[in-house]
Short mmCIF file of N, CA and C and ligand atoms in Angstrom, two decimals:
data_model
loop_
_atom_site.label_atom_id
_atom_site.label_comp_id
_atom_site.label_asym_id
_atom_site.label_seq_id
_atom_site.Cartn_x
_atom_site.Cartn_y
_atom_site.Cartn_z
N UNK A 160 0.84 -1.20 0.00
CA UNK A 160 0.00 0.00 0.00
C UNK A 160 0.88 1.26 0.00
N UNK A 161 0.79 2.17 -0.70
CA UNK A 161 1.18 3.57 -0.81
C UNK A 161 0.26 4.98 -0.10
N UNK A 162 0.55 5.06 1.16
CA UNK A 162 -0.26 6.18 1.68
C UNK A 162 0.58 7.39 1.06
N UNK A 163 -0.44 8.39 0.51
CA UNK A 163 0.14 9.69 0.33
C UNK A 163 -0.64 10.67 1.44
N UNK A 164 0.22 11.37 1.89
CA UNK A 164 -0.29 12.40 2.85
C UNK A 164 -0.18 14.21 2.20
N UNK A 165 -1.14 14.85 1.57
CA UNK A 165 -1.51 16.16 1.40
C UNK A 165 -1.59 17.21 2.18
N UNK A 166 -0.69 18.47 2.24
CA UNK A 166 -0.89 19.42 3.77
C UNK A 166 -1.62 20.47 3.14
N UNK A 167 -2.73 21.23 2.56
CA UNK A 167 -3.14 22.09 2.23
C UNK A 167 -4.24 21.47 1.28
N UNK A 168 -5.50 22.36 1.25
CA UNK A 168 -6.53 22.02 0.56
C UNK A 168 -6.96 23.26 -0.13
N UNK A 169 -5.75 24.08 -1.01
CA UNK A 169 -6.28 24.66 -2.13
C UNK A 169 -6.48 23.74 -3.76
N UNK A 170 -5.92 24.73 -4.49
CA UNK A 170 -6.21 24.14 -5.97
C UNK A 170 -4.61 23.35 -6.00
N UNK A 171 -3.67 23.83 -5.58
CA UNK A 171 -3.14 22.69 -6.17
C UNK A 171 -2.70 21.50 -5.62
N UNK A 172 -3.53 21.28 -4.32
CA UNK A 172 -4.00 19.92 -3.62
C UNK A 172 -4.96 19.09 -4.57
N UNK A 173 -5.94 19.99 -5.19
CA UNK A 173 -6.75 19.48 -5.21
C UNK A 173 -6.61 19.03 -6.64
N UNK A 174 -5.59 19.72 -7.33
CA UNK A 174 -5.18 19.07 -8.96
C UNK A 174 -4.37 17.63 -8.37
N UNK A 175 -3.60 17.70 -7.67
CA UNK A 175 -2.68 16.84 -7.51
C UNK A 175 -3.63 15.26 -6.98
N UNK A 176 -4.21 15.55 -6.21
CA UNK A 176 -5.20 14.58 -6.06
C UNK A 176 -6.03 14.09 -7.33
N UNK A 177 -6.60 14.75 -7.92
CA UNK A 177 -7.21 14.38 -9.66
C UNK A 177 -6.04 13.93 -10.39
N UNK A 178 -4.66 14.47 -10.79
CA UNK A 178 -3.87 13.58 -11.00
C UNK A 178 -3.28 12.05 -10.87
N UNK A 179 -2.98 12.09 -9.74
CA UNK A 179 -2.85 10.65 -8.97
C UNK A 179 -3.91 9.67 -9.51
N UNK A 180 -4.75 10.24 -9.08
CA UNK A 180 -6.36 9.34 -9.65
C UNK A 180 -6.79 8.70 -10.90
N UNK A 181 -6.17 9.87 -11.60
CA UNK A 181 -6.03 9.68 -13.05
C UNK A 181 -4.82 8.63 -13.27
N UNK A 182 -3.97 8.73 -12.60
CA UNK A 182 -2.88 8.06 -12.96
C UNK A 182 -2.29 6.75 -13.00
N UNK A 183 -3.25 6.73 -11.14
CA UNK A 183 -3.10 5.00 -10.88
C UNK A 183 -3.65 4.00 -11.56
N UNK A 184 -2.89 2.85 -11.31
CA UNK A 184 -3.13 1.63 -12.07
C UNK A 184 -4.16 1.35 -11.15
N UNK A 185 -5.30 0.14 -11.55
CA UNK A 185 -6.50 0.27 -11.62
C UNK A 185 -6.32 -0.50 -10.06
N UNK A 186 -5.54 -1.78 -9.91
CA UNK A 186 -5.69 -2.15 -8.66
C UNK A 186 -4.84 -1.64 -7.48
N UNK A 187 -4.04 -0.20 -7.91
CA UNK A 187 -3.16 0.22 -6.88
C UNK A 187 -4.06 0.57 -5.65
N UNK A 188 -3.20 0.03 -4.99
CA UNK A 188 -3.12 0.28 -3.22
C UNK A 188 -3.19 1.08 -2.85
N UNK A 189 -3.67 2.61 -2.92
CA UNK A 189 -3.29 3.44 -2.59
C UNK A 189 -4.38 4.46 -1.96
N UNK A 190 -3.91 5.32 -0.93
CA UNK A 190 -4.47 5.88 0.15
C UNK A 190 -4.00 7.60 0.11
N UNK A 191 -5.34 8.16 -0.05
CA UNK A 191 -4.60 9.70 0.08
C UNK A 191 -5.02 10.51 0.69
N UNK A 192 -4.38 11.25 1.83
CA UNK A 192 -5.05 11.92 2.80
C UNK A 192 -4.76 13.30 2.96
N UNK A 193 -5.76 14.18 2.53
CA UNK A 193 -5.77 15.57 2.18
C UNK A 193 -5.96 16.56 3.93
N UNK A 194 -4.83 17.90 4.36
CA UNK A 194 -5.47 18.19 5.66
C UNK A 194 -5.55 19.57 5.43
N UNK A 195 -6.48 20.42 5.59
CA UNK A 195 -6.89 21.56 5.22
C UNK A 195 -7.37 22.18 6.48
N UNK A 196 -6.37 23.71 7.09
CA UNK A 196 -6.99 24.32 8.15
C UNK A 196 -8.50 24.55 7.82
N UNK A 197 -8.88 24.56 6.40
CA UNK A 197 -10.26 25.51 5.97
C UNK A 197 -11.41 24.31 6.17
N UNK A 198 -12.40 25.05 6.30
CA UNK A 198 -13.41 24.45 6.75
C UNK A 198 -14.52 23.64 5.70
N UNK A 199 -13.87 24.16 4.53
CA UNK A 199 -14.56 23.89 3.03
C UNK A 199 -13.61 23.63 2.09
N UNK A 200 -14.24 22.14 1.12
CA UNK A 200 -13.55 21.68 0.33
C UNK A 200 -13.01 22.51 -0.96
N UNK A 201 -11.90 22.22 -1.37
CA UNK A 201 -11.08 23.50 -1.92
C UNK A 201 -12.39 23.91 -2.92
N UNK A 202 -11.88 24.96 -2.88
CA UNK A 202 -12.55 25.74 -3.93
C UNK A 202 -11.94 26.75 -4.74
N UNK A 203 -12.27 27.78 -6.10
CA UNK A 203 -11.76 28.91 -7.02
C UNK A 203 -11.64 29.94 -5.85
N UNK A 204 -9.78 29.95 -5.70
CA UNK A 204 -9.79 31.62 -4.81
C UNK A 204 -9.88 32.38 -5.66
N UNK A 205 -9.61 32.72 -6.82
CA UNK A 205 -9.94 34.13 -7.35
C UNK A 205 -11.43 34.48 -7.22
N UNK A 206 -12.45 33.63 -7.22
CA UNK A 206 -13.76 33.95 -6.83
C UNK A 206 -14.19 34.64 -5.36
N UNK A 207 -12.91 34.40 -4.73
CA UNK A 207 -13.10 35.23 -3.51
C UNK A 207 -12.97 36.40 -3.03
N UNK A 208 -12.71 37.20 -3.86
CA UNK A 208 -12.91 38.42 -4.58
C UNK A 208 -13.87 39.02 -5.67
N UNK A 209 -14.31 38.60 -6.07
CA UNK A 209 -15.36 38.35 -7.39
C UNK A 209 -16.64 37.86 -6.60
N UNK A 210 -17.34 36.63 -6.93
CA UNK A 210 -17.97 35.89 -6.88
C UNK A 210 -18.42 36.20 -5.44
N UNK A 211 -17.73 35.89 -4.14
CA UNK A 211 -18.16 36.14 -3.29
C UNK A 211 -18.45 37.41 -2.70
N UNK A 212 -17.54 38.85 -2.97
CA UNK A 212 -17.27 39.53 -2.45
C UNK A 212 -18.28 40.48 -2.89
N UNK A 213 -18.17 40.12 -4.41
CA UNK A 213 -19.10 41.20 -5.35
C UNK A 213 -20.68 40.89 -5.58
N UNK A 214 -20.51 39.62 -6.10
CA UNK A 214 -22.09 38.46 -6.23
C UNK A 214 -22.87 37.93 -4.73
N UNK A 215 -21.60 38.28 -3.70
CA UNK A 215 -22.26 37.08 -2.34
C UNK A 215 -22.86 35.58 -2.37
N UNK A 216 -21.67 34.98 -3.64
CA UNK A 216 -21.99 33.69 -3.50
C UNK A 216 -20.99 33.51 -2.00
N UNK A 217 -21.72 31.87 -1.87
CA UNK A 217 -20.86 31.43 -0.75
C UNK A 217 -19.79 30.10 -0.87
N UNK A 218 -19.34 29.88 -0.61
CA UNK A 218 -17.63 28.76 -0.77
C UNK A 218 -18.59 27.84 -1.46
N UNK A 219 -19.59 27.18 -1.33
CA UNK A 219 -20.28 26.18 -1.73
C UNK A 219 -20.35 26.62 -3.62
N UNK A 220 -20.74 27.23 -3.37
CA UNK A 220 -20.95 28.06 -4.78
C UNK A 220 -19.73 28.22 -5.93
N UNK A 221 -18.51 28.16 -4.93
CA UNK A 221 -17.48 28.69 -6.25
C UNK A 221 -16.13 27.41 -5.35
N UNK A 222 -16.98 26.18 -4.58
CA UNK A 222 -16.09 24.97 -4.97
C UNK A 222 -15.73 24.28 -6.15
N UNK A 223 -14.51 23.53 -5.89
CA UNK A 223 -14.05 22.75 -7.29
C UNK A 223 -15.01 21.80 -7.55
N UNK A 224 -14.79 21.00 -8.33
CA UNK A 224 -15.14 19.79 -8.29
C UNK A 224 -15.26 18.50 -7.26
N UNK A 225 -16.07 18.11 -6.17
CA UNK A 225 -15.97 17.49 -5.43
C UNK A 225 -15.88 16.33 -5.04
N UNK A 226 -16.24 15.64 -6.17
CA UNK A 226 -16.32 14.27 -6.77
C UNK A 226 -15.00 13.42 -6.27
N UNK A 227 -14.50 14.36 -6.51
CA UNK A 227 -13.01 13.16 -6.05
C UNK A 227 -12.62 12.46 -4.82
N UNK A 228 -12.93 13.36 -4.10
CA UNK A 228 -13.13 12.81 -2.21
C UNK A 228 -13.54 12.18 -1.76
N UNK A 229 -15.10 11.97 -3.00
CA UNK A 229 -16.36 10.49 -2.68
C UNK A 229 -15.45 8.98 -3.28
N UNK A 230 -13.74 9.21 -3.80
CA UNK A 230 -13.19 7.97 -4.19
C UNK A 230 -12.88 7.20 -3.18
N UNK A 231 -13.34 6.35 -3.21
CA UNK A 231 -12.76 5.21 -1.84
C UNK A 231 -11.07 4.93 -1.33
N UNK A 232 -10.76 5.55 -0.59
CA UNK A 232 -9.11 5.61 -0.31
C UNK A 232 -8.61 7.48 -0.07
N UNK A 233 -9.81 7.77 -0.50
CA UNK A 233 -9.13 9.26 -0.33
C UNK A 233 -9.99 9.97 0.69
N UNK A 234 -9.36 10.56 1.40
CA UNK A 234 -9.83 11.42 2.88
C UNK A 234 -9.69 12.75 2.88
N UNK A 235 -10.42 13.67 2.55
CA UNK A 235 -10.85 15.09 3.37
C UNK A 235 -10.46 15.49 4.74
N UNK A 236 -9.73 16.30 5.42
CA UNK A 236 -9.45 15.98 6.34
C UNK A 236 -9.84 17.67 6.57
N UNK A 237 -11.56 18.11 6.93
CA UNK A 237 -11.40 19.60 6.86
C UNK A 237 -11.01 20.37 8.27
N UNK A 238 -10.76 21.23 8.43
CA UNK A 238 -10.94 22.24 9.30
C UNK A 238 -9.24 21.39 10.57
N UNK A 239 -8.43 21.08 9.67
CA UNK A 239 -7.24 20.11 10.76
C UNK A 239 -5.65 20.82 10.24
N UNK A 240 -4.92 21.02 10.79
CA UNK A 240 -3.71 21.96 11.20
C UNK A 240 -3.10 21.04 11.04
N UNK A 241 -1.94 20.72 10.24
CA UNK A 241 -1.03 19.84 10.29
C UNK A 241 -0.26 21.16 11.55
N UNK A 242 0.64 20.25 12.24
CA UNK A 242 1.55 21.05 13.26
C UNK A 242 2.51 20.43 13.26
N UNK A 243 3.16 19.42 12.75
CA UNK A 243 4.23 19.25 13.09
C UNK A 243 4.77 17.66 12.22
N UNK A 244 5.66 17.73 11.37
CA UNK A 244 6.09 16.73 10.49
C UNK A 244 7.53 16.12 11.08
N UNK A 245 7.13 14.79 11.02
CA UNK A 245 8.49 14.03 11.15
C UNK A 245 9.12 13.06 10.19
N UNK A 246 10.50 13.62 9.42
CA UNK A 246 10.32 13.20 8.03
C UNK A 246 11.11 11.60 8.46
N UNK A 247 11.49 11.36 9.18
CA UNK A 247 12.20 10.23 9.43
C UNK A 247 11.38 9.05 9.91
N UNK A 248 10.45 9.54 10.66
CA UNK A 248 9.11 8.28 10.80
C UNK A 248 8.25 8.85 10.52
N UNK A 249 8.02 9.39 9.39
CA UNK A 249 7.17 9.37 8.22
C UNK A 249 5.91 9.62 8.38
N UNK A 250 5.66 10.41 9.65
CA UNK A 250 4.33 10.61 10.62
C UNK A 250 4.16 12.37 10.53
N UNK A 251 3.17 12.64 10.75
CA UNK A 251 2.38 13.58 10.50
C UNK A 251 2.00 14.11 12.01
N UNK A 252 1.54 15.15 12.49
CA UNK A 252 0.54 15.64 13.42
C UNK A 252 -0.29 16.93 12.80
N UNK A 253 -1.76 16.08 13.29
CA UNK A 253 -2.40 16.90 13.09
C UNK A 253 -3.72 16.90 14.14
N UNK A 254 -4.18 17.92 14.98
CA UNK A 254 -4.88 17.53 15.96
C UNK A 254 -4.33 16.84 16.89
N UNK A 255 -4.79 15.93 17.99
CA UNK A 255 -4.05 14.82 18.50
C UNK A 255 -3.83 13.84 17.94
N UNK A 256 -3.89 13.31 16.30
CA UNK A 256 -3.71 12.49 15.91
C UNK A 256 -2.40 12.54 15.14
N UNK A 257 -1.74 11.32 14.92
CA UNK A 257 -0.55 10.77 14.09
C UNK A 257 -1.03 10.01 13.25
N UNK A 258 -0.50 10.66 11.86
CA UNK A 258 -0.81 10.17 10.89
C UNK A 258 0.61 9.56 9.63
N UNK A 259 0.65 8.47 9.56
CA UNK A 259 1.93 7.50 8.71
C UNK A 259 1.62 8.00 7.77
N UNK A 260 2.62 8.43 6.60
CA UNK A 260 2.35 8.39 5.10
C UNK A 260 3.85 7.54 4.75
N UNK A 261 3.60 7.49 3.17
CA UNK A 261 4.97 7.01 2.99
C UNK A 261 5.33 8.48 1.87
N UNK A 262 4.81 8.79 1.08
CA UNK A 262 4.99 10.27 0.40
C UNK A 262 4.39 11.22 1.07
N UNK A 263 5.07 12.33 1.63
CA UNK A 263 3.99 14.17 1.30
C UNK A 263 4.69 14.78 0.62
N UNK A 264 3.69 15.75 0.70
CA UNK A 264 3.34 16.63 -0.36
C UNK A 264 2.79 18.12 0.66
N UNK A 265 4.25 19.37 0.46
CA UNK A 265 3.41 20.14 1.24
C UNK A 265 2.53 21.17 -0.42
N UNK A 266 1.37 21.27 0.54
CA UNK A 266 0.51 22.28 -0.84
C UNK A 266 -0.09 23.55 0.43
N UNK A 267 1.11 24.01 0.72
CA UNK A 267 -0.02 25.04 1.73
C UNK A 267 0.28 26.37 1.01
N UNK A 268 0.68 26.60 0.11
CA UNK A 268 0.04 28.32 -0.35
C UNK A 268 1.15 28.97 0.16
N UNK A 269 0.04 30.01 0.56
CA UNK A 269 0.49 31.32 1.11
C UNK A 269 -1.06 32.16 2.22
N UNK A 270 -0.53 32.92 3.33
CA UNK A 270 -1.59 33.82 3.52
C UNK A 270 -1.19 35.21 4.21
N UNK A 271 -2.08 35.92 4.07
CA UNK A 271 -1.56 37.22 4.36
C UNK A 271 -1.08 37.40 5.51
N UNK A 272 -0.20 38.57 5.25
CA UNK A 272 0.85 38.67 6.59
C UNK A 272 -0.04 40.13 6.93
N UNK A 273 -0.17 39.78 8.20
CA UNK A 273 -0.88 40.08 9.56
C UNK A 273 -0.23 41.50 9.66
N UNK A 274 -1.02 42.76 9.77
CA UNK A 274 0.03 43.57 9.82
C UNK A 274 -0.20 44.06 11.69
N UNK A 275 1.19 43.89 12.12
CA UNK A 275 0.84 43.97 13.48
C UNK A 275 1.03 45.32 14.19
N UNK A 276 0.95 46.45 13.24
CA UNK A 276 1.64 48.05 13.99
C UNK A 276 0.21 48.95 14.52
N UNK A 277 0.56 49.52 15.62
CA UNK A 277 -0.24 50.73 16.43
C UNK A 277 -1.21 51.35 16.14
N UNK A 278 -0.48 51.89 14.66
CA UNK A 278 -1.41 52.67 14.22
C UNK A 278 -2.69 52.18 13.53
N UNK A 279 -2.83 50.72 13.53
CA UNK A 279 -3.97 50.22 13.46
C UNK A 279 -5.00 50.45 14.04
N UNK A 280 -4.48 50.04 14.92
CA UNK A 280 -5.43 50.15 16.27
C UNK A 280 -6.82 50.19 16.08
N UNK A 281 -7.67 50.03 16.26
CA UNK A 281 -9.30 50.45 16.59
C UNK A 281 -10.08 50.78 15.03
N UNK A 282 -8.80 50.46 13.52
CA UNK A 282 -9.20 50.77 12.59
C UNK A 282 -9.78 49.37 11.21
N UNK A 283 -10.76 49.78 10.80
CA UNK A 283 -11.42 48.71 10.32
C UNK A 283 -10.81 48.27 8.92
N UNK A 284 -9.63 47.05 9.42
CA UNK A 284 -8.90 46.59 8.73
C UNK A 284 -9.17 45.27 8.29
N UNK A 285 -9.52 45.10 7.06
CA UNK A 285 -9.67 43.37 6.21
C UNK A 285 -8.66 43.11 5.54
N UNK A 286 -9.07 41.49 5.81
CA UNK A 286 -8.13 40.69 4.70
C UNK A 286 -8.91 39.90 3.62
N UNK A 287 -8.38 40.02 2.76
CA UNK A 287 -8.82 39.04 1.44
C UNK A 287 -8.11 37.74 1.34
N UNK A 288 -8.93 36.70 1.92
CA UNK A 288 -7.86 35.56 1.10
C UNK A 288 -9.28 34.45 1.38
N UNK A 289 -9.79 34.10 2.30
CA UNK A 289 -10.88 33.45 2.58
C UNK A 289 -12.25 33.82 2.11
N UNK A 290 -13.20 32.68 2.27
CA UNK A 290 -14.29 33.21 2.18
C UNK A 290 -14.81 33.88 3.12
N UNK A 291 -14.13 33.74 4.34
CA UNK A 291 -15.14 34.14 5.62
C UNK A 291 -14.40 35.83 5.90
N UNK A 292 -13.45 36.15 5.02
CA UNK A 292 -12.94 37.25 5.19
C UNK A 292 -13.32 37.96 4.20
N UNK A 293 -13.70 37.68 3.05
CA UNK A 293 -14.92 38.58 1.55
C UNK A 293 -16.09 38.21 2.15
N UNK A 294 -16.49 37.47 2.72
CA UNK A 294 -18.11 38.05 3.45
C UNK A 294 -18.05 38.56 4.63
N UNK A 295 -17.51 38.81 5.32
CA UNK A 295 -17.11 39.82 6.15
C UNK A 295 -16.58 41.31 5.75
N UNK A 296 -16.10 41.59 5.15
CA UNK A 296 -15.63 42.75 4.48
C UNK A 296 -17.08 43.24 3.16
N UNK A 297 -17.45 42.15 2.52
CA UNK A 297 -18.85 42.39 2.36
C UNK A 297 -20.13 42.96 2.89
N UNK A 298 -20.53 42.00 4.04
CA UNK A 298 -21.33 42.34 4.96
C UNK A 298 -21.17 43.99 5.37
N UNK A 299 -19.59 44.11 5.77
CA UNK A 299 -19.15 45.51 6.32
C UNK A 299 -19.75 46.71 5.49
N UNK A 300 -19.14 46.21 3.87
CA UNK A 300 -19.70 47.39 2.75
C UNK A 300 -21.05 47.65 2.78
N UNK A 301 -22.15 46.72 2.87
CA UNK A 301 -23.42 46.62 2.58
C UNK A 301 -24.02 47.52 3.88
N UNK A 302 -23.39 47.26 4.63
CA UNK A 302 -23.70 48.13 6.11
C UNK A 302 -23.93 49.17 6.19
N UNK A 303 -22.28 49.71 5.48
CA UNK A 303 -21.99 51.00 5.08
C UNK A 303 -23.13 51.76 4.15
N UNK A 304 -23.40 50.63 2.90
CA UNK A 304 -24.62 51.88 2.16
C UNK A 304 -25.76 52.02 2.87
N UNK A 305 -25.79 51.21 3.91
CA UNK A 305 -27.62 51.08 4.47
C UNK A 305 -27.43 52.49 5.10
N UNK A 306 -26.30 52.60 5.81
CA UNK A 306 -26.16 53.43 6.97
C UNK A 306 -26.73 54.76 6.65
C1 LIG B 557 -8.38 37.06 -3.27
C2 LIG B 557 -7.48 36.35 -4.22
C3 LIG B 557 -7.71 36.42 -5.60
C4 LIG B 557 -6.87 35.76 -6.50
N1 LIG B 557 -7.14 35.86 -7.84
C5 LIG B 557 -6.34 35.24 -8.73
C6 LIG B 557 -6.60 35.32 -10.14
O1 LIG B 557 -7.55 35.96 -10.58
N2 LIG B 557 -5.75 34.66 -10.98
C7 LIG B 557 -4.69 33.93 -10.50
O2 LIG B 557 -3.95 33.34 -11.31
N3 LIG B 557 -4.42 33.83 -9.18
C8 LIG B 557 -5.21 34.46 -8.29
N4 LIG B 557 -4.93 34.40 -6.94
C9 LIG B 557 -3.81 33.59 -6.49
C10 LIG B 557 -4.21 32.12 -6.45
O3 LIG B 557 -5.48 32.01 -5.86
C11 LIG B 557 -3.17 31.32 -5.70
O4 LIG B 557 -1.99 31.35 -6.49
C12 LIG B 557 -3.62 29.91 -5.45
O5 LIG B 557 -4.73 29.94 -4.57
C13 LIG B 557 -2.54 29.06 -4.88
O6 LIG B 557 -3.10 27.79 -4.63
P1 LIG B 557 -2.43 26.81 -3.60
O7 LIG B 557 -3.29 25.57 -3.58
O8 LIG B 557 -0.99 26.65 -3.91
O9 LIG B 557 -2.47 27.55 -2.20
P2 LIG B 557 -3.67 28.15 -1.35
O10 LIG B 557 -4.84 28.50 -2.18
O11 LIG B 557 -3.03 29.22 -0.50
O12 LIG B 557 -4.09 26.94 -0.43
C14 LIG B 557 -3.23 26.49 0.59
C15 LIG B 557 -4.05 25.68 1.56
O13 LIG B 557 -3.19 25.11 2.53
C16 LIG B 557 -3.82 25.16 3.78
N5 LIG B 557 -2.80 25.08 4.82
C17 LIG B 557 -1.74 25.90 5.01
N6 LIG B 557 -1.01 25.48 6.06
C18 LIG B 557 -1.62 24.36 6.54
C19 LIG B 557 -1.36 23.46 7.62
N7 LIG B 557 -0.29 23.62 8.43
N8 LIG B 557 -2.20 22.41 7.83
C20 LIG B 557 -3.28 22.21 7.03
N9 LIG B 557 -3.58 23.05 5.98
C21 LIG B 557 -2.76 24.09 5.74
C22 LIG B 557 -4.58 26.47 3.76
O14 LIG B 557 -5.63 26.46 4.69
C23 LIG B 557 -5.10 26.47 2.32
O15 LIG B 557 -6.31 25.78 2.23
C24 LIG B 557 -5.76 35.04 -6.02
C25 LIG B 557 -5.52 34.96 -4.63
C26 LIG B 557 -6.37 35.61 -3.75
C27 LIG B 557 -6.10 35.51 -2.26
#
């Protein structure tokens, strides 16, 4: 058996997983386990700006293709923090659990850097990278015209 272990659940987790799939031989052994801080299966970030921000769709709305996760051997692992990799026993943490792979694969992106100075302070500062941060910054605008 070949466990693969996945650390991020954007798009190019989620190509890499359709790859593999595509790729394996029909009776391979194989096990793939995807871990995503986010709470929703990957989905189009550029829509998170667009789509959500502008249209108020919601993550459901501007997910990938989901189909692939319903394959038997492959695991979703949403809303879970990898914290800590051990490349020598080949184990994972994530949550209180340890998880064996024999391949990873880190796919974690990028996210915005936090700006941490003073003069912030008390001022109504967003980030764009999530959905829950374009409907929030949404919500905020819509506020604003009611007001
Ligand atoms: C608002 C916005 C609009 C964009 N628009 C465009 C566009 O129009 N055209 C374009 O080409 N590009 C666009 N981009 C850039 C593009 O979306 C990124 O290049 C792309 O999302 C990168 O995909 P990725 O899978 O590598 O990483 P990401 O999308 O960053 O996904 C990484 C994933 O890893 C997870 N992760 C990170 N660390 C851990 C951990 N320790 N444990 C578990 N999970 C973890 C994160 O939660 C996340 O789900 C846009 C980006 C943003 C933010």
């Amino acid at each position: 058996m070949t466990r693969i272990a996945i650390i991020g659940g954007g798009v190019a987790a989620h190509t890499l997983v359709k790859s593999l799939l595509t790729a394996r031989q029909e009776d391979a052994d194989l096990t793939i386990d995807v871990f995503t801080t986010e709470e929703h299966p990957p989905y189009r970030r550029p829509e998170v700006n667009k789509g959500i921000l502008l249209d108020g769709k919601s993550a459901a709305d501007i997910a990938l293709p989901g189909g692939i996760f319903e394959t038997p051997g492959v695991t979703l692992h949403l809303g879970t923090r990898v914290t800590a990799v051990d490349a020598a026993a080949h184990t994972l943490t994530a949550g209180n659990t340890t998880h064996l792979f024999d391949q990873l694969v880190f796919a974690t992106g990028a996210g915005p850097r936090l700006l941490e100075v003073e003069w912030l302070d008390g001022r109504d500062v967003h980030y764009v990278r999530t959905p829950e941060h374009s409907t929030a910054l949404r919500d905020r605008l819509l506020g604003l015209t009611a007001e």
